XYZ file of C-alpha atoms in Angstrom:
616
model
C -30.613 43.911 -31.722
C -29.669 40.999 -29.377
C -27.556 38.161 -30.137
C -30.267 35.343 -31.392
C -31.437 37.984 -33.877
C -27.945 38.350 -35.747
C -27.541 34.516 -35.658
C -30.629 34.473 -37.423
C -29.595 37.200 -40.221
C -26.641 35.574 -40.664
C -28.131 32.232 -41.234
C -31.004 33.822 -43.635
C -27.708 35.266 -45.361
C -26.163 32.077 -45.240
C -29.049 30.209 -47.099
C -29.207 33.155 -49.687
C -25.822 32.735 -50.590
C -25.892 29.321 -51.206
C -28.983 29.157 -53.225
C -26.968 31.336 -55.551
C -23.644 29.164 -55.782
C -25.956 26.040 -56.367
C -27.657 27.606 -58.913
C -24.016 28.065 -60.839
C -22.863 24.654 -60.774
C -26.409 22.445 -60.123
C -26.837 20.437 -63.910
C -29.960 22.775 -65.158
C -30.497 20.975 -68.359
C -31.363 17.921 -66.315
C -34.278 18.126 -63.964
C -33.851 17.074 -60.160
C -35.132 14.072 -58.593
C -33.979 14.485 -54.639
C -33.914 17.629 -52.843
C -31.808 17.768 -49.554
C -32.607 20.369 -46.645
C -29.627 21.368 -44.578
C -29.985 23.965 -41.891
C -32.527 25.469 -43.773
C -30.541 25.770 -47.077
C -32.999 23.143 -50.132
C -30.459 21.544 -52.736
C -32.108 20.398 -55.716
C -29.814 17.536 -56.931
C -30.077 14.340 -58.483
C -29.773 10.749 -56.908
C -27.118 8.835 -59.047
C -23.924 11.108 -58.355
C -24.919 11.541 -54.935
C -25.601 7.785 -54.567
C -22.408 6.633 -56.061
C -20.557 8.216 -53.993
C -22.099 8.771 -50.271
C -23.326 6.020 -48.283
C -25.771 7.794 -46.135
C -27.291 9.127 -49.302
C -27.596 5.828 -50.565
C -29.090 4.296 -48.009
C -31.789 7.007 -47.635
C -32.840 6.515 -51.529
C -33.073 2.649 -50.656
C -35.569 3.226 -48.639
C -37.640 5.307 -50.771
C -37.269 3.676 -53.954
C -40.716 4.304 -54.783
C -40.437 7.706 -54.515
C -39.600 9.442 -58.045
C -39.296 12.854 -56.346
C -37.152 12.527 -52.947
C -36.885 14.690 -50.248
C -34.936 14.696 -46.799
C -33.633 16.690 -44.369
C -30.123 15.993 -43.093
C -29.933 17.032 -39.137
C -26.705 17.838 -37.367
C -24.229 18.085 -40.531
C -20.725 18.787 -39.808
C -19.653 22.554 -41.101
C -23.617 23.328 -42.134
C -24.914 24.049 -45.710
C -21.464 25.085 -46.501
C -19.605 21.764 -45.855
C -22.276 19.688 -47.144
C -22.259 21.585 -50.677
C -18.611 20.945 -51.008
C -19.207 17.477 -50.239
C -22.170 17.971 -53.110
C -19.319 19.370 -55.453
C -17.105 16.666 -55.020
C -19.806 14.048 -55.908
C -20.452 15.930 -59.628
C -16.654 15.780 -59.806
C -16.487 19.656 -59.625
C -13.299 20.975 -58.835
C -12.472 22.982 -56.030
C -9.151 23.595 -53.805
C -8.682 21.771 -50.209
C -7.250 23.880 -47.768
C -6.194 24.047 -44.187
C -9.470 25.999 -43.364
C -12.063 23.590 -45.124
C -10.265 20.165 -44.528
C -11.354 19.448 -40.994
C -14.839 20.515 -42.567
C -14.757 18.333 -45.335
C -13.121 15.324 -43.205
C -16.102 15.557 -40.736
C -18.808 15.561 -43.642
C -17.089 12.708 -45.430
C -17.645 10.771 -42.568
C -20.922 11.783 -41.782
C -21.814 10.989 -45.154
C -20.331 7.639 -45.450
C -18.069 8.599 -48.107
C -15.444 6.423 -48.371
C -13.059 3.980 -50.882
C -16.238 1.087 -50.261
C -18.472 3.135 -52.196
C -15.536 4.866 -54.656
C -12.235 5.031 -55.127
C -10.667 8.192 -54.040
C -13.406 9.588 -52.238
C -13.532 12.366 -50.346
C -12.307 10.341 -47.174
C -9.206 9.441 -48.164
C -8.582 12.653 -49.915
C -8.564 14.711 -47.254
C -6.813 12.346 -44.843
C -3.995 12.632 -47.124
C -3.699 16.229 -47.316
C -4.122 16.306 -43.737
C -1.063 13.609 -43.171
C 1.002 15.052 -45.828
C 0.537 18.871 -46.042
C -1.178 19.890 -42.639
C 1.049 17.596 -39.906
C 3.902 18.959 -41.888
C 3.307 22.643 -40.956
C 2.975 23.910 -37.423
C 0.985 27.205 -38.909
C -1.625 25.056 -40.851
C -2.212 22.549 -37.669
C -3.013 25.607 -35.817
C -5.682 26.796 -37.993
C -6.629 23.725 -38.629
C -7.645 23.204 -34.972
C -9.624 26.913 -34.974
C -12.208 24.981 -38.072
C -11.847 22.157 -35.422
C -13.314 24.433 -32.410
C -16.960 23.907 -34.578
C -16.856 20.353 -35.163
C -17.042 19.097 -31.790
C -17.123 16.943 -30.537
C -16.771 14.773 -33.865
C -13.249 16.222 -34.849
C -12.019 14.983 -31.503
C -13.794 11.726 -32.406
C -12.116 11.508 -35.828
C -8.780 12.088 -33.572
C -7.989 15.250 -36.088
C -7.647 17.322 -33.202
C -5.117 15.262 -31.308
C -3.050 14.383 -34.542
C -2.649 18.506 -35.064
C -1.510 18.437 -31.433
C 0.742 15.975 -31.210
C 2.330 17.504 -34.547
C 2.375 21.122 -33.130
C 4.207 19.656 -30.437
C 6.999 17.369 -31.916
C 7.733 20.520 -34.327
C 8.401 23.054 -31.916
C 10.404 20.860 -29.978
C 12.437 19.971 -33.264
C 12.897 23.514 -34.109
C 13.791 24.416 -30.433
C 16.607 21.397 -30.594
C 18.030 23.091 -34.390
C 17.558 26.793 -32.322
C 19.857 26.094 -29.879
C 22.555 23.573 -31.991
C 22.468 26.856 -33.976
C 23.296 28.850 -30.815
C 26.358 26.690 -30.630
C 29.885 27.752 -30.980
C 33.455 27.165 -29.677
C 35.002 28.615 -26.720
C 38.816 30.770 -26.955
C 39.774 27.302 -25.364
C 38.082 25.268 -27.876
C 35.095 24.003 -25.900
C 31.696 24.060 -26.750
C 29.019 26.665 -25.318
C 25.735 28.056 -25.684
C 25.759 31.706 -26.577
C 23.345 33.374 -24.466
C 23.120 36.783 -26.203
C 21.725 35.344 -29.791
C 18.277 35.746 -28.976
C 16.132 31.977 -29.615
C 14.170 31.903 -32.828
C 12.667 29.059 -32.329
C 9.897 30.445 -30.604
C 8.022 32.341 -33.284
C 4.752 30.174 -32.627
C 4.241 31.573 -29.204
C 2.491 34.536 -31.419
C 0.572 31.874 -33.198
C -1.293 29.591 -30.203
C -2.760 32.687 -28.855
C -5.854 31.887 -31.355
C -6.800 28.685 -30.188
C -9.931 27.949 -27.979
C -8.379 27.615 -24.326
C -9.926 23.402 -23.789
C -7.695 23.006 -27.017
C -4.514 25.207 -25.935
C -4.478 22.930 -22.486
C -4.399 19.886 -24.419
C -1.699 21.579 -26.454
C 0.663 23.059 -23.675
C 0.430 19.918 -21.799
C 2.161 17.634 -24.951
C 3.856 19.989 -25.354
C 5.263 19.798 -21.962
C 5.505 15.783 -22.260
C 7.735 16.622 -25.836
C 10.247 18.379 -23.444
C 9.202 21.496 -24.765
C 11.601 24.216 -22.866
C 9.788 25.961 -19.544
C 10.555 29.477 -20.774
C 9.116 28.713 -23.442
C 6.126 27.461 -22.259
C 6.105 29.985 -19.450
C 6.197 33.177 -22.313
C 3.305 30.759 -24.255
C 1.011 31.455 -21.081
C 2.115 35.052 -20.507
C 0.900 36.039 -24.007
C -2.256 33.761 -23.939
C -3.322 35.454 -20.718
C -2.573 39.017 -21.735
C -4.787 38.390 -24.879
C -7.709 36.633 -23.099
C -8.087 38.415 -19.820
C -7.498 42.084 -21.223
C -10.723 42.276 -23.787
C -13.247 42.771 -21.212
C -11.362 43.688 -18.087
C -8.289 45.289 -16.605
C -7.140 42.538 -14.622
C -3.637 43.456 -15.353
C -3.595 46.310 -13.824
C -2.442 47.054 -10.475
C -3.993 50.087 -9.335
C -7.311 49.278 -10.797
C -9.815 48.628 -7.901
C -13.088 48.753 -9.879
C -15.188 45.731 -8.626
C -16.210 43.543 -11.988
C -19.771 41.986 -12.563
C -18.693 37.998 -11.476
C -21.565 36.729 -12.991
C -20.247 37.977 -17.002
C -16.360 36.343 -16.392
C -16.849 32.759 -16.365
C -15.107 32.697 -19.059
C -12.112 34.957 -17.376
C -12.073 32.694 -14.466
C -11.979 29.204 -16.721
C -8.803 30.834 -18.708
C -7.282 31.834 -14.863
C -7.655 28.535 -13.521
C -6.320 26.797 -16.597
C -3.234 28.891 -16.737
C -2.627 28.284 -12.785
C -2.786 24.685 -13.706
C -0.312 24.881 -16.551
C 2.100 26.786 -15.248
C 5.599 25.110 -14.817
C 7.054 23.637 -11.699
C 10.332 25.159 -12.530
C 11.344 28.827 -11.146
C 11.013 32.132 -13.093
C 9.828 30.109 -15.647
C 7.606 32.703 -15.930
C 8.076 36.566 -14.299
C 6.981 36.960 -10.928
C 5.164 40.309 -11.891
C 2.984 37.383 -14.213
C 2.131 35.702 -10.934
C 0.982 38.483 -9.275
C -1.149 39.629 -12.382
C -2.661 35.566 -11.979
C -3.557 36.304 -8.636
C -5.011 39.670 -8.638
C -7.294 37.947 -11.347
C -8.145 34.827 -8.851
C -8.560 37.106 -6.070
C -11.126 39.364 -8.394
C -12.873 36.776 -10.249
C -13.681 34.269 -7.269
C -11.340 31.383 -8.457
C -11.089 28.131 -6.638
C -9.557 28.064 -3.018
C -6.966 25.146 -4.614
C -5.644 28.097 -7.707
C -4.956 30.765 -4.796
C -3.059 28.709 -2.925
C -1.249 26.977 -5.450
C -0.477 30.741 -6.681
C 0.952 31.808 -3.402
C 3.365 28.788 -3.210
C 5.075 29.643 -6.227
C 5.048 33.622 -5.465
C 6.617 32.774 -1.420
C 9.466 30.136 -3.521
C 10.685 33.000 -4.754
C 9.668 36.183 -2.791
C 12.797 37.697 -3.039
C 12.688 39.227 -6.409
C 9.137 40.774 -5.623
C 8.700 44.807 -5.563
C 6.602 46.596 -3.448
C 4.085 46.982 -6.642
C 3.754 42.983 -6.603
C 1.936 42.812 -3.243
C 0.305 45.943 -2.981
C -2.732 43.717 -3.595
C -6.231 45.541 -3.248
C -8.920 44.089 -1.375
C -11.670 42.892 -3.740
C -13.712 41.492 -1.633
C -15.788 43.638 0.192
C -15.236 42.022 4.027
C -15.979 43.716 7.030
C -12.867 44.937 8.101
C -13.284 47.410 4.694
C -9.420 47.544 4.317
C -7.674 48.985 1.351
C -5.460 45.810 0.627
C -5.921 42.389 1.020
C -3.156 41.861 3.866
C -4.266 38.034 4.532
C -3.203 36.761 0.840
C 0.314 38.561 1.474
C 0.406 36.671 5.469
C 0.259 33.692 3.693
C 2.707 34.401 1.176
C 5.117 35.397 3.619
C 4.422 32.117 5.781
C 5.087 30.184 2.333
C 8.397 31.643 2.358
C 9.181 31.024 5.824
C 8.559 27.700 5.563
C 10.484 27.234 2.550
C 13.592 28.867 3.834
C 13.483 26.536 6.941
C 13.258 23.863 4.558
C 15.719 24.526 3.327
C 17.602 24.974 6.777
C 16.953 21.285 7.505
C 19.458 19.864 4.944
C 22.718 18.151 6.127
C 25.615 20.238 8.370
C 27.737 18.412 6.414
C 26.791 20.516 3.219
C 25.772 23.668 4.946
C 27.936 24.812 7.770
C 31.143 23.692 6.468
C 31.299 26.346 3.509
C 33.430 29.333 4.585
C 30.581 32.010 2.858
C 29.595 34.715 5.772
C 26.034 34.442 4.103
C 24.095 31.883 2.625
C 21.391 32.419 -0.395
C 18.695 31.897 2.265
C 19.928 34.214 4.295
C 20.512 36.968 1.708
C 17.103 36.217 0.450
C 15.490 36.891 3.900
C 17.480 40.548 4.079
C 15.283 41.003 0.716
C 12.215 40.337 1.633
C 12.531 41.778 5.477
C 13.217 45.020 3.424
C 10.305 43.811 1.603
C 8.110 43.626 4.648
C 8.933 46.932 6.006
C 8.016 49.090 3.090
C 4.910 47.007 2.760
C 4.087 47.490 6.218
C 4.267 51.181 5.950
C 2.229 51.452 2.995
C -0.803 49.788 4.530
C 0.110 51.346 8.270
C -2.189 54.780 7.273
C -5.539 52.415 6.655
C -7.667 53.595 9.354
C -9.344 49.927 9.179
C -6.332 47.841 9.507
C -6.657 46.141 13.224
C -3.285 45.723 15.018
C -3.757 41.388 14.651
C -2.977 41.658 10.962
C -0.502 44.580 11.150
C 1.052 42.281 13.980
C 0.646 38.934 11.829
C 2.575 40.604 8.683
C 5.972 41.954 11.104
C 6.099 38.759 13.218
C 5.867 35.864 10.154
C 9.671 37.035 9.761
C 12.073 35.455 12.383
C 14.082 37.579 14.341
C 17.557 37.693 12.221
C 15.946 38.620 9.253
C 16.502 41.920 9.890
C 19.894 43.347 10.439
C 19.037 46.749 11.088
C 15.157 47.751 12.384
C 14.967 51.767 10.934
C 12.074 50.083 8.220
C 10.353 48.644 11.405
C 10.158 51.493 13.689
C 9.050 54.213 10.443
C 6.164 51.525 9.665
C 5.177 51.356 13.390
C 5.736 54.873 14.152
C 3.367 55.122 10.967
C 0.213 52.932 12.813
C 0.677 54.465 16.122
C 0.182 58.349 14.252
C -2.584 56.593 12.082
C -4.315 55.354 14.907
C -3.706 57.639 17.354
C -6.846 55.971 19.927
C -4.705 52.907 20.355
C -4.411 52.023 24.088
C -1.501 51.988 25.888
C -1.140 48.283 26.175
C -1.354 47.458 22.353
C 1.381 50.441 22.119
C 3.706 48.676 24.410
C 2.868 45.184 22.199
C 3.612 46.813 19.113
C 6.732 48.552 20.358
C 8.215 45.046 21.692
C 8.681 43.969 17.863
C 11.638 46.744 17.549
C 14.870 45.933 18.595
C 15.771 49.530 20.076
C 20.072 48.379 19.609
C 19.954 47.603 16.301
C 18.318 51.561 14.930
C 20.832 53.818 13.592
C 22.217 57.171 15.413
C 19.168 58.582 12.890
C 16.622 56.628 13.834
C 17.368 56.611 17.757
C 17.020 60.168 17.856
C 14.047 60.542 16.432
C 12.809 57.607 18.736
C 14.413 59.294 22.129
C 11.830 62.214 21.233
C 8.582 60.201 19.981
C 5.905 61.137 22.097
C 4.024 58.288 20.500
C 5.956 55.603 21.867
C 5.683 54.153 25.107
C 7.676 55.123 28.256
C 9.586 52.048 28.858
C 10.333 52.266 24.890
C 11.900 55.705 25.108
C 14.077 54.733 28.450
C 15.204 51.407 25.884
C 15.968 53.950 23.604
C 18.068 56.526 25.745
C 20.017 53.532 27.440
C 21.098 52.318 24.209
C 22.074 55.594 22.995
C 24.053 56.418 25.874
C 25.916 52.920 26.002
C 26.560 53.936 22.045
C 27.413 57.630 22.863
C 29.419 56.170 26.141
C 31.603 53.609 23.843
C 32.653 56.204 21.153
C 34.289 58.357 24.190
C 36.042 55.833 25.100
C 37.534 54.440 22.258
C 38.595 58.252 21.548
C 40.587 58.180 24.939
C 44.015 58.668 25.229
C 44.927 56.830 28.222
C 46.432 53.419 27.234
C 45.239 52.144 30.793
C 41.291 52.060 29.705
C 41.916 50.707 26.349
C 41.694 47.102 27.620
C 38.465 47.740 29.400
C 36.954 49.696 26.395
C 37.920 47.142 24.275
C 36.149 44.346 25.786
C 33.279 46.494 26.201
C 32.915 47.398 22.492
C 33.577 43.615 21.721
C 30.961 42.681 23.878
C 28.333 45.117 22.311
C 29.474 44.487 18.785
C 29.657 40.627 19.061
C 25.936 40.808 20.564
C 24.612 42.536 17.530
C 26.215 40.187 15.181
C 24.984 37.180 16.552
C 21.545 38.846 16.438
C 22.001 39.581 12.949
C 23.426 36.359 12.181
C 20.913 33.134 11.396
C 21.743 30.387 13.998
C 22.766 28.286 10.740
C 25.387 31.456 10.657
C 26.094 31.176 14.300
C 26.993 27.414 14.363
C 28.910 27.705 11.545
C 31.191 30.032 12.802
C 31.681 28.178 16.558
C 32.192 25.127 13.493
C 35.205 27.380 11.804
C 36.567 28.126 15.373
C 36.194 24.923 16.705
C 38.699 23.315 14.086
C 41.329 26.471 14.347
C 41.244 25.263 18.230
C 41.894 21.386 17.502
C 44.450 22.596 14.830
C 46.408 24.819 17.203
C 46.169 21.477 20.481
C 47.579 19.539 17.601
C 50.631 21.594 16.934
C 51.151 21.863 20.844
C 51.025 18.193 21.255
C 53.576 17.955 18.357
C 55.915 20.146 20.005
C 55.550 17.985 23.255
C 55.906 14.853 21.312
C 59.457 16.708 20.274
C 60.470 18.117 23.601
C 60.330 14.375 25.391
C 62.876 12.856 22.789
C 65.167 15.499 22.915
C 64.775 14.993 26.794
C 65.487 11.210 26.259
C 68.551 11.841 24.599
C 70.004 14.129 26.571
C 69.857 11.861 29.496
C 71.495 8.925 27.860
C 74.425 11.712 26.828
C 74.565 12.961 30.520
C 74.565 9.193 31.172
C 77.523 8.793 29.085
C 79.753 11.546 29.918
C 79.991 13.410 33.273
C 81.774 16.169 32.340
C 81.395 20.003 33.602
C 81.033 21.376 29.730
C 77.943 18.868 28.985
C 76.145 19.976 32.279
C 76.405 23.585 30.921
C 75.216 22.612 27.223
C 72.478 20.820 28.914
C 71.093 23.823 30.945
C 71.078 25.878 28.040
C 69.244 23.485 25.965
C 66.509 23.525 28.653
C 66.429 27.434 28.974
C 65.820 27.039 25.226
C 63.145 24.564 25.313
C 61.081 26.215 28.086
C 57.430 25.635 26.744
C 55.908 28.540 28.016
C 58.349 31.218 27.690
C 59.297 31.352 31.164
C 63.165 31.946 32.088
C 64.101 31.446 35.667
C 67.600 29.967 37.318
C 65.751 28.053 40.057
C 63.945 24.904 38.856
C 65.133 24.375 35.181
C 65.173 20.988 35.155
C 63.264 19.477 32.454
C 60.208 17.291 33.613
C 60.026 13.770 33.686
C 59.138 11.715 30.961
C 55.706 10.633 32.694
C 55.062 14.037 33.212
C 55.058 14.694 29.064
C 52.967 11.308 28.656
C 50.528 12.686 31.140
C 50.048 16.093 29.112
C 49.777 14.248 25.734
C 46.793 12.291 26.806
C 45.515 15.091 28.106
C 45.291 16.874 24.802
C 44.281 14.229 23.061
C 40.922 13.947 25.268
C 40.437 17.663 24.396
C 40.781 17.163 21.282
C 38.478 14.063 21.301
C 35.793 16.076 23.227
C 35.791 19.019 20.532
C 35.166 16.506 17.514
């Protein structure tokens, strides 16, 4: 049975149904003189209650006054043969209840049938525009139900503006009950200052549960006042998370990582409308939502063909913050099935990782001022790209055994990293070392071109071992290798040595190896701001010196106007001992103590203060 055939059972259902309530409350005693057709469904009713109270209905009797027995047919009635006999109901004056799931219903028909305070007083117009002012706006739950009635009534509920009143009141009270959540989270410090408490978990997100019903063109309108109301970002980040998982996991398993199965495009329109409109709502702010989340958004895009614009908009957001990603994350299969026939789609991550590039050199270019002059060894950037060069590495060896993967993209995913990313390249050479055994055909010239990417001084004693036997590397790699390790092996004999007379040589030697590797493992933001931190211990140590010349020329001074004075024998011999005191660098010698002249000092000041001048 296909789907027009149990529309049609339900509407002959429908009609039966309300032939029987009619029949209960329809005035048998008098006989009718109009009968109305609605979808299908006959009412036999009279004229005068009708007329007294509906405009439309009045208007349609005018014009067949003639007519003792009346009958129309009403076409495109809000709610159906259901709404309109309510409406009916209320125009004998028969009681019934108005409730959040018939009031958008009867608010629709009212209107459609004219039925408002210039035909009666208290008709059904106003009536239900004051429950829905004074009960519905009032409750978050009710305005969300009320908008599911309202996902039928288009696009005359939008029309009537009941759809953007619920809204806007949906809105304004979660933000309200978000502002008494966290006053509530309030509380007073052992010092007696005010703080949020982070461990009493934020009840004022219960409706999260509650907008997962709603029609996704309604739940963008929603999340996007909600958004203007200064709704929080988590919250609207865990909003989307729980939409999504409800939407895109009925038909599909988009969520789930390992699944490869290939999914019938043409049946997931409605998949790929909910994916783009959750791309578009996401928040600007990061880990507003989990990064896992993003991922999940993307595998969908990828699967279900979504724009170009939602991809990349997708892989902004996952490079900003790449550093909290797990291997999982972008292990992302391949999809599509392109030419190259490889297991994972290696292109999507390349331009990830070039989005996170970028944004760390971004944030490279802000002023010295604020960056080199902290004393931290590392900066967040920096400790970020350690993360995702580990990243990279494990990635790499995961899709190295893919017998399709051509060396371009295995090149294009090691070399988006620069080159002090990684401190240490044992990740590099196991994922290389992986290709070259995968693809064991390679020619010797790509070999040598993928071998150039490892830095052969910074593997560790492990790693260079197994390297120094690899019969898959190239020649010139191996003798890199050896050299290395015997420079390594040749540095720990001598700093075992005994002989105080090689320790100088040794030294330098082990300084000059070990200050090579750090400045390769350094960032040159690192690097400058270390010749920075040097630079001022330098001008800080030519200031002290010229201080101590400044002092040495007026003690000279007034020892000359005291020799001046007095001649004596026992002055001359306090003098020369002052000056074998004062000698300024350290010096001692009975020939040629004199002091120097006082031109002499002057001439040695301004040199310092040039160097000094220069260095600033």
């Amino acid at each position: 049975m296909d789907k027009h055939q149990q529309q049609q059972q339900q509407q002959l259902f429908l009609a039966k149904s309300t032939r029987q309530r009619c029949n209960e409350w329809i005035f048998r005693d008098v006989p009718s003189d109009i009968t109305i057709e609605v979808n299908g469904v006959s009412f036999a009713l009279h004229k005068f209650p009708l007329v007294s109270r509906s405009g439309r209905i009045q208007k349609l009797v005018a014009e067949h006054r003639d007519s003792d027995m009346l009958r129309v047919e009403l076409v495109n009635v809000p709610g159906g043969a259901e709404s309109f006999e309510l409406a009916a109901k209320f125009c004998y004056g028969i009681n019934f209840e108005i409730t959040s799931f018939n009031v958008a219903q009867l608010y629709c028909v009212s209107d459609y049938l004219e039925m408002t305070e210039e035909f009666s007083k208290d008709n059904l117009g106003s009536r239900t525009e004051e429950y829905l002012e004074i009960v519905v706006c009032k409750n978050l739950e009710m305005c969300v139900e009320v908008l599911q009635q309202c996902e039928s009534l288009l696009p005359l509920a939008d029309e009537l503006k009941i759809i953007s009143r619920c809204i806007d009141a949906i809105a304004s009270k979660a933000c309200a009950e978000q502002i008494a959540s966290s006053f509530s989270r309030l509380e007073y410090s052992s010092s007696g200052r005010l703080h949020m408490n982070r461990q009493t978990k934020c009840e004022g997100d219960w409706w999260i549960e509650d907008l997962s019903v709603i029609q996704i063109d309604l739940y963008q309108r929603l999340i996007t006042a909600m958004k203007c109301r200064g709704v929080r970002p988590e919250s609207i980040g865990a909003s989307l998370v729980n939409f999504a998982q409800k939407e895109l996991t009925k038909k599909c398993s988009l969520w789930n990582p390992s699944g490869l199965t290939k999914v019938d495009l043409g049946s997931t329109d409605h998949e790929r409308l909910v994916v783009e409109t959750i791309i578009g709502l996401l928040p600007v702010e990061k880990l507003a939502v989990p990064i896992s989340f993003l991922f999940g958004l993307l595998r969908s895009a990828v699967m279900l063909d979504c724009s170009i614009s939602c991809r990349l908009d997708l892989e902004r957001r996952i490079g900003s913050q790449l550093d909290i990603a797990t291997l999982d994350d972008i292990l992302i299969p391949s999809f599509r099935h392109s030419g190259d026939g490889t297991l994972f789609d290696v292109d999507t991550v390349q331009r990830i990782l070039v989005n996170f590039s970028q944004q760390d050199d971004s944030e490279g270019d802000m002023d010295d001022e604020s960056v080199f002059e902290s004393d931290s060894p590392r900066s967040p950037s920096q400790t970020a790209l350690f993360k995702v060069a580990i990243l990279v590495d494990n990635y790499l060896a995961e899709i190295a055994p893919d017998a399709n993967l051509k060396l371009p993209k295995f090149l294009g995913i090691a070399e988006t990293l620069p080159e002090h990313a990684r401190t240490i390249h044992d990740g590099l050479y196991r994922a290389i070392d992986i290709y070259l055994k995968a693809h064991p055909s390679l020619p010797d010239e790509d070999r040598k071109r993928l071998c150039k990417l490892i830095d052969f001084q910074k593997l560790s004693q492990e790693a260079g071992a197994h390297a120094a036997q690899n019969e898959r590397l190239p020649i010139q790699s191996i003798v890199q290798v050896l050299y290395f390790e015997q420079l390594r092996l040749r540095n720990a004999l001598c700093c075992s040595y005994p002989d105080d007379d090689h320790k100088p040589a040794v030294h330098h030697q082990s300084w000059r190896i070990s200050s090579g590797a750090l400045s390769a493992a350094m960032s040159p933001r690192d690097n400058y701001a270390s010749l920075r931190r040097e630079n001022r211990e330098l001008k800080l140590e030519l200031t002290r010196m010229r201080m101590r010349l400044n002092d040495l020329e007026k003690e000279h001074v007034c020892m000359k106007r005291d020799m001046v004075k007095s001649r004596s024998r026992r002055f001359m011999r306090s003098f020369s001992k002052k000056i074998g005191k004062l000698s300024l660098f350290g010096h001692s010698s009975s020939r040629g103590s004199s002091s120097p002249s006082r031109q002499s000092y002057r001439t040695d000041s301004k040199v310092i203060e040039r160097t000094c001048a220069s260095t600033d």
